[in-house]
Amino acid sequence: MTAIQPAKRPLPAPSLEEDYALLKQAAREAGELALTYFRKSITVKRKIDGSEVSEADLAVDVALKLGLHVPRPDYGWLSEESEDDPARLDCRRVWTVDPIDGTNAFLRHLPEWTISAALVEDGLPVLGVVFNPATNEFFHAMRGKGAFLNDKKITASTKATLDGALLIASGGLFKKKIWKDPWPEVETKWVNSVAYRLALVACGQADATISLSAKSEWDLAAAALIVEEAGGAITDHHGEPHVYNRPSPRFPSLVASGKALHPLLIDRTNRVDL
């Protein structure tokens, strides 16, 4: 007589806390791997769009997939350096990563590149890490729990006027003829990695960052959460929020700052036709 086997109960879904620990560990390990390629002679190729990709980008992509996607096979996967699988659109949770954000800086031996990795749930980032291994800056956040740099809580700028504001953007942007009104005197600086720009805004090292060129979900997901959890605001140039895990993972633009400054920026950028 065959014994009746009890039905197997499905394993409970991992908690966000468990995923947070997994994400931080994977990002740190990916950063350590990236450092072994940094300031070395490495193989570089051109993508179809003309941008550069190195053996370091691809190696870190594999490391993140092994550290994140393999332990969570039911989660979707979206990475700059992986072929997009439409199956992610049916997943509630999606790992969204840029293995090396700021490849241009990485290849030119500048410490302005980051490992950017997030967990998106129902269209919104809920966990995010932006790690600059070259400077040992580890930014991280969980939705509703605040944002941190090397485990110390951070807050975005409270500046409420544009005069004298420090904006991470191309200095020439504010001199273009696209603006209805001239900008007041602002300071500008350039940082190659989009995720790093946002992280610097989140910790108050800059008042805002603006980009009127298209960005991808993997550029923004992790750092966007860090900005929001630091008390900042991030939208497109019309003030519309970014929604993630869409068929086309592209956004038209980016405006991020402390909450007090954000409406003043949108008042100007909203009138620009891209």
PDB file of N, CA, C and O in Angstrom, residues 137-173:
ATOM      1  N   GLU A 137      31.962  54.961  -0.889  1.00  0.00           N
ATOM      2  CA  GLU A 137      30.680  55.567  -0.514  1.00  0.00           C
ATOM      3  C   GLU A 137      29.577  54.553  -0.824  1.00  0.00           C
ATOM      4  O   GLU A 137      29.350  54.218  -1.982  1.00  0.00           O
ATOM      5  N   PHE A 138      28.895  54.102   0.209  1.00  0.00           N
ATOM      6  CA  PHE A 138      27.862  53.082   0.068  1.00  0.00           C
ATOM      7  C   PHE A 138      26.526  53.687   0.492  1.00  0.00           C
ATOM      8  O   PHE A 138      26.227  53.814   1.679  1.00  0.00           O
ATOM      9  N   PHE A 139      25.738  54.109  -0.506  1.00  0.00           N
ATOM     10  CA  PHE A 139      24.417  54.693  -0.262  1.00  0.00           C
ATOM     11  C   PHE A 139      23.375  53.573  -0.324  1.00  0.00           C
ATOM     12  O   PHE A 139      23.422  52.729  -1.224  1.00  0.00           O
ATOM     13  N   HIS A 140      22.425  53.594   0.599  1.00  0.00           N
ATOM     14  CA  HIS A 140      21.386  52.561   0.540  1.00  0.00           C
ATOM     15  C   HIS A 140      20.098  53.052   1.191  1.00  0.00           C
ATOM     16  O   HIS A 140      20.118  53.972   2.023  1.00  0.00           O
ATOM     17  N   ALA A 141      18.996  52.435   0.800  1.00  0.00           N
ATOM     18  CA  ALA A 141      17.690  52.832   1.340  1.00  0.00           C
ATOM     19  C   ALA A 141      16.683  51.704   1.182  1.00  0.00           C
ATOM     20  O   ALA A 141      16.742  50.905   0.243  1.00  0.00           O
ATOM     21  N   MET A 142      15.755  51.672   2.146  1.00  0.00           N
ATOM     22  CA  MET A 142      14.548  50.851   2.049  1.00  0.00           C
ATOM     23  C   MET A 142      13.366  51.806   2.159  1.00  0.00           C
ATOM     24  O   MET A 142      13.399  52.733   2.976  1.00  0.00           O
ATOM     25  N   ARG A 143      12.352  51.586   1.331  1.00  0.00           N
ATOM     26  CA  ARG A 143      11.206  52.505   1.344  1.00  0.00           C
ATOM     27  C   ARG A 143      10.601  52.591   2.736  1.00  0.00           C
ATOM     28  O   ARG A 143      10.305  51.583   3.368  1.00  0.00           O
ATOM     29  N   GLY A 144      10.443  53.824   3.209  1.00  0.00           N
ATOM     30  CA  GLY A 144       9.856  54.081   4.517  1.00  0.00           C
ATOM     31  C   GLY A 144      10.824  54.020   5.677  1.00  0.00           C
ATOM     32  O   GLY A 144      10.443  54.269   6.819  1.00  0.00           O
ATOM     33  N   LYS A 145      12.115  53.723   5.402  1.00  0.00           N
ATOM     34  CA  LYS A 145      13.090  53.543   6.480  1.00  0.00           C
ATOM     35  C   LYS A 145      14.243  54.543   6.442  1.00  0.00           C
ATOM     36  O   LYS A 145      15.184  54.440   7.229  1.00  0.00           O
ATOM     37  N   GLY A 146      14.193  55.516   5.532  1.00  0.00           N
ATOM     38  CA  GLY A 146      15.263  56.497   5.459  1.00  0.00           C
ATOM     39  C   GLY A 146      16.377  56.089   4.518  1.00  0.00           C
ATOM     40  O   GLY A 146      16.417  54.959   4.027  1.00  0.00           O
ATOM     41  N   ALA A 147      17.287  57.027   4.261  1.00  0.00           N
ATOM     42  CA  ALA A 147      18.419  56.790   3.366  1.00  0.00           C
ATOM     43  C   ALA A 147      19.715  56.970   4.134  1.00  0.00           C
ATOM     44  O   ALA A 147      19.797  57.786   5.069  1.00  0.00           O
ATOM     45  N   PHE A 148      20.741  56.237   3.711  1.00  0.00           N
ATOM     46  CA  PHE A 148      21.993  56.191   4.473  1.00  0.00           C
ATOM     47  C   PHE A 148      23.207  56.227   3.556  1.00  0.00           C
ATOM     48  O   PHE A 148      23.177  55.719   2.434  1.00  0.00           O
ATOM     49  N   LEU A 149      24.261  56.838   4.052  1.00  0.00           N
ATOM     50  CA  LEU A 149      25.582  56.798   3.436  1.00  0.00           C
ATOM     51  C   LEU A 149      26.529  56.185   4.454  1.00  0.00           C
ATOM     52  O   LEU A 149      26.736  56.748   5.530  1.00  0.00           O
ATOM     53  N   ASN A 150      27.078  55.019   4.105  1.00  0.00           N
ATOM     54  CA  ASN A 150      27.944  54.279   5.037  1.00  0.00           C
ATOM     55  C   ASN A 150      27.277  54.140   6.408  1.00  0.00           C
ATOM     56  O   ASN A 150      27.890  54.349   7.461  1.00  0.00           O
ATOM     57  N   ASP A 151      25.976  53.834   6.353  1.00  0.00           N
ATOM     58  CA  ASP A 151      25.140  53.548   7.528  1.00  0.00           C
ATOM     59  C   ASP A 151      24.824  54.768   8.389  1.00  0.00           C
ATOM     60  O   ASP A 151      24.272  54.625   9.481  1.00  0.00           O
ATOM     61  N   LYS A 152      25.140  55.968   7.905  1.00  0.00           N
ATOM     62  CA  LYS A 152      24.751  57.195   8.609  1.00  0.00           C
ATOM     63  C   LYS A 152      23.621  57.858   7.826  1.00  0.00           C
ATOM     64  O   LYS A 152      23.709  58.010   6.609  1.00  0.00           O
ATOM     65  N   LYS A 153      22.579  58.251   8.544  1.00  0.00           N
ATOM     66  CA  LYS A 153      21.398  58.801   7.877  1.00  0.00           C
ATOM     67  C   LYS A 153      21.740  60.089   7.137  1.00  0.00           C
ATOM     68  O   LYS A 153      22.513  60.912   7.632  1.00  0.00           O
ATOM     69  N   ILE A 154      21.150  60.253   5.959  1.00  0.00           N
ATOM     70  CA  ILE A 154      21.407  61.441   5.149  1.00  0.00           C
ATOM     71  C   ILE A 154      20.101  62.162   4.838  1.00  0.00           C
ATOM     72  O   ILE A 154      19.021  61.563   4.847  1.00  0.00           O
ATOM     73  N   THR A 155      20.220  63.465   4.558  1.00  0.00           N
ATOM     74  CA  THR A 155      19.060  64.266   4.176  1.00  0.00           C
ATOM     75  C   THR A 155      19.438  65.177   3.010  1.00  0.00           C
ATOM     76  O   THR A 155      20.567  65.653   2.919  1.00  0.00           O
ATOM     77  N   ALA A 156      18.468  65.409   2.159  1.00  0.00           N
ATOM     78  CA  ALA A 156      18.677  66.272   0.998  1.00  0.00           C
ATOM     79  C   ALA A 156      18.692  67.737   1.422  1.00  0.00           C
ATOM     80  O   ALA A 156      18.262  68.106   2.520  1.00  0.00           O
ATOM     81  N   SER A 157      19.168  68.577   0.529  1.00  0.00           N
ATOM     82  CA  SER A 157      19.256  70.016   0.772  1.00  0.00           C
ATOM     83  C   SER A 157      17.879  70.618   1.065  1.00  0.00           C
ATOM     84  O   SER A 157      16.869  70.206   0.498  1.00  0.00           O
ATOM     85  N   THR A 158      17.871  71.624   1.925  1.00  0.00           N
ATOM     86  CA  THR A 158      16.630  72.355   2.223  1.00  0.00           C
ATOM     87  C   THR A 158      16.614  73.724   1.539  1.00  0.00           C
ATOM     88  O   THR A 158      15.743  74.541   1.823  1.00  0.00           O
ATOM     89  N   LYS A 159      17.549  73.954   0.651  1.00  0.00           N
ATOM     90  CA  LYS A 159      17.623  75.245  -0.036  1.00  0.00           C
ATOM     91  C   LYS A 159      16.325  75.515  -0.788  1.00  0.00           C
ATOM     92  O   LYS A 159      15.801  74.632  -1.476  1.00  0.00           O
ATOM     93  N   ALA A 160      15.827  76.748  -0.678  1.00  0.00           N
ATOM     94  CA  ALA A 160      14.519  77.072  -1.244  1.00  0.00           C
ATOM     95  C   ALA A 160      14.587  78.160  -2.314  1.00  0.00           C
ATOM     96  O   ALA A 160      13.551  78.635  -2.779  1.00  0.00           O
ATOM     97  N   THR A 161      15.796  78.562  -2.720  1.00  0.00           N
ATOM     98  CA  THR A 161      15.952  79.547  -3.781  1.00  0.00           C
ATOM     99  C   THR A 161      16.986  79.042  -4.785  1.00  0.00           C
ATOM    100  O   THR A 161      17.907  78.309  -4.426  1.00  0.00           O
ATOM    101  N   LEU A 162      16.833  79.479  -6.036  1.00  0.00           N
ATOM    102  CA  LEU A 162      17.767  79.058  -7.066  1.00  0.00           C
ATOM    103  C   LEU A 162      19.083  79.832  -7.011  1.00  0.00           C
ATOM    104  O   LEU A 162      20.117  79.320  -7.431  1.00  0.00           O
ATOM    105  N   ASP A 163      19.044  81.050  -6.515  1.00  0.00           N
ATOM    106  CA  ASP A 163      20.259  81.858  -6.451  1.00  0.00           C
ATOM    107  C   ASP A 163      21.347  81.136  -5.665  1.00  0.00           C
ATOM    108  O   ASP A 163      21.163  80.796  -4.497  1.00  0.00           O
ATOM    109  N   GLY A 164      22.479  80.905  -6.329  1.00  0.00           N
ATOM    110  CA  GLY A 164      23.602  80.271  -5.661  1.00  0.00           C
ATOM    111  C   GLY A 164      23.473  78.773  -5.479  1.00  0.00           C
ATOM    112  O   GLY A 164      24.333  78.160  -4.846  1.00  0.00           O
ATOM    113  N   ALA A 165      22.435  78.164  -6.031  1.00  0.00           N
ATOM    114  CA  ALA A 165      22.252  76.720  -5.877  1.00  0.00           C
ATOM    115  C   ALA A 165      23.349  75.976  -6.646  1.00  0.00           C
ATOM    116  O   ALA A 165      23.803  76.425  -7.700  1.00  0.00           O
ATOM    117  N   LEU A 166      23.764  74.849  -6.098  1.00  0.00           N
ATOM    118  CA  LEU A 166      24.743  73.990  -6.759  1.00  0.00           C
ATOM    119  C   LEU A 166      23.992  72.885  -7.490  1.00  0.00           C
ATOM    120  O   LEU A 166      23.340  72.050  -6.858  1.00  0.00           O
ATOM    121  N   LEU A 167      24.090  72.889  -8.812  1.00  0.00           N
ATOM    122  CA  LEU A 167      23.376  71.929  -9.651  1.00  0.00           C
ATOM    123  C   LEU A 167      24.384  71.028 -10.359  1.00  0.00           C
ATOM    124  O   LEU A 167      25.361  71.513 -10.940  1.00  0.00           O
ATOM    125  N   ILE A 168      24.139  69.715 -10.290  1.00  0.00           N
ATOM    126  CA  ILE A 168      24.979  68.771 -11.028  1.00  0.00           C
ATOM    127  C   ILE A 168      24.374  68.626 -12.420  1.00  0.00           C
ATOM    128  O   ILE A 168      23.341  67.979 -12.601  1.00  0.00           O
ATOM    129  N   ALA A 169      25.005  69.276 -13.367  1.00  0.00           N
ATOM    130  CA  ALA A 169      24.522  69.284 -14.747  1.00  0.00           C
ATOM    131  C   ALA A 169      25.591  69.939 -15.609  1.00  0.00           C
ATOM    132  O   ALA A 169      26.530  70.551 -15.096  1.00  0.00           O
ATOM    133  N   SER A 170      25.422  69.816 -16.892  1.00  0.00           N
ATOM    134  CA  SER A 170      26.315  70.508 -17.809  1.00  0.00           C
ATOM    135  C   SER A 170      26.138  72.010 -17.657  1.00  0.00           C
ATOM    136  O   SER A 170      25.000  72.514 -17.673  1.00  0.00           O
ATOM    137  N   GLY A 171      27.240  72.726 -17.490  1.00  0.00           N
ATOM    138  CA  GLY A 171      27.142  74.174 -17.326  1.00  0.00           C
ATOM    139  C   GLY A 171      26.495  74.851 -18.518  1.00  0.00           C
ATOM    140  O   GLY A 171      25.783  75.853 -18.373  1.00  0.00           O
ATOM    141  N   GLY A 172      26.695  74.301 -19.706  1.00  0.00           N
ATOM    142  CA  GLY A 172      26.123  74.895 -20.901  1.00  0.00           C
ATOM    143  C   GLY A 172      24.614  74.755 -20.988  1.00  0.00           C
ATOM    144  O   GLY A 172      23.961  75.496 -21.726  1.00  0.00           O
ATOM    145  N   LEU A 173      24.052  73.829 -20.223  1.00  0.00           N
ATOM    146  CA  LEU A 173      22.613  73.601 -20.276  1.00  0.00           C
ATOM    147  C   LEU A 173      21.833  74.866 -19.974  1.00  0.00           C
ATOM    148  O   LEU A 173      20.818  75.168 -20.610  1.00  0.00           O
TER     149      LEU A 173
END
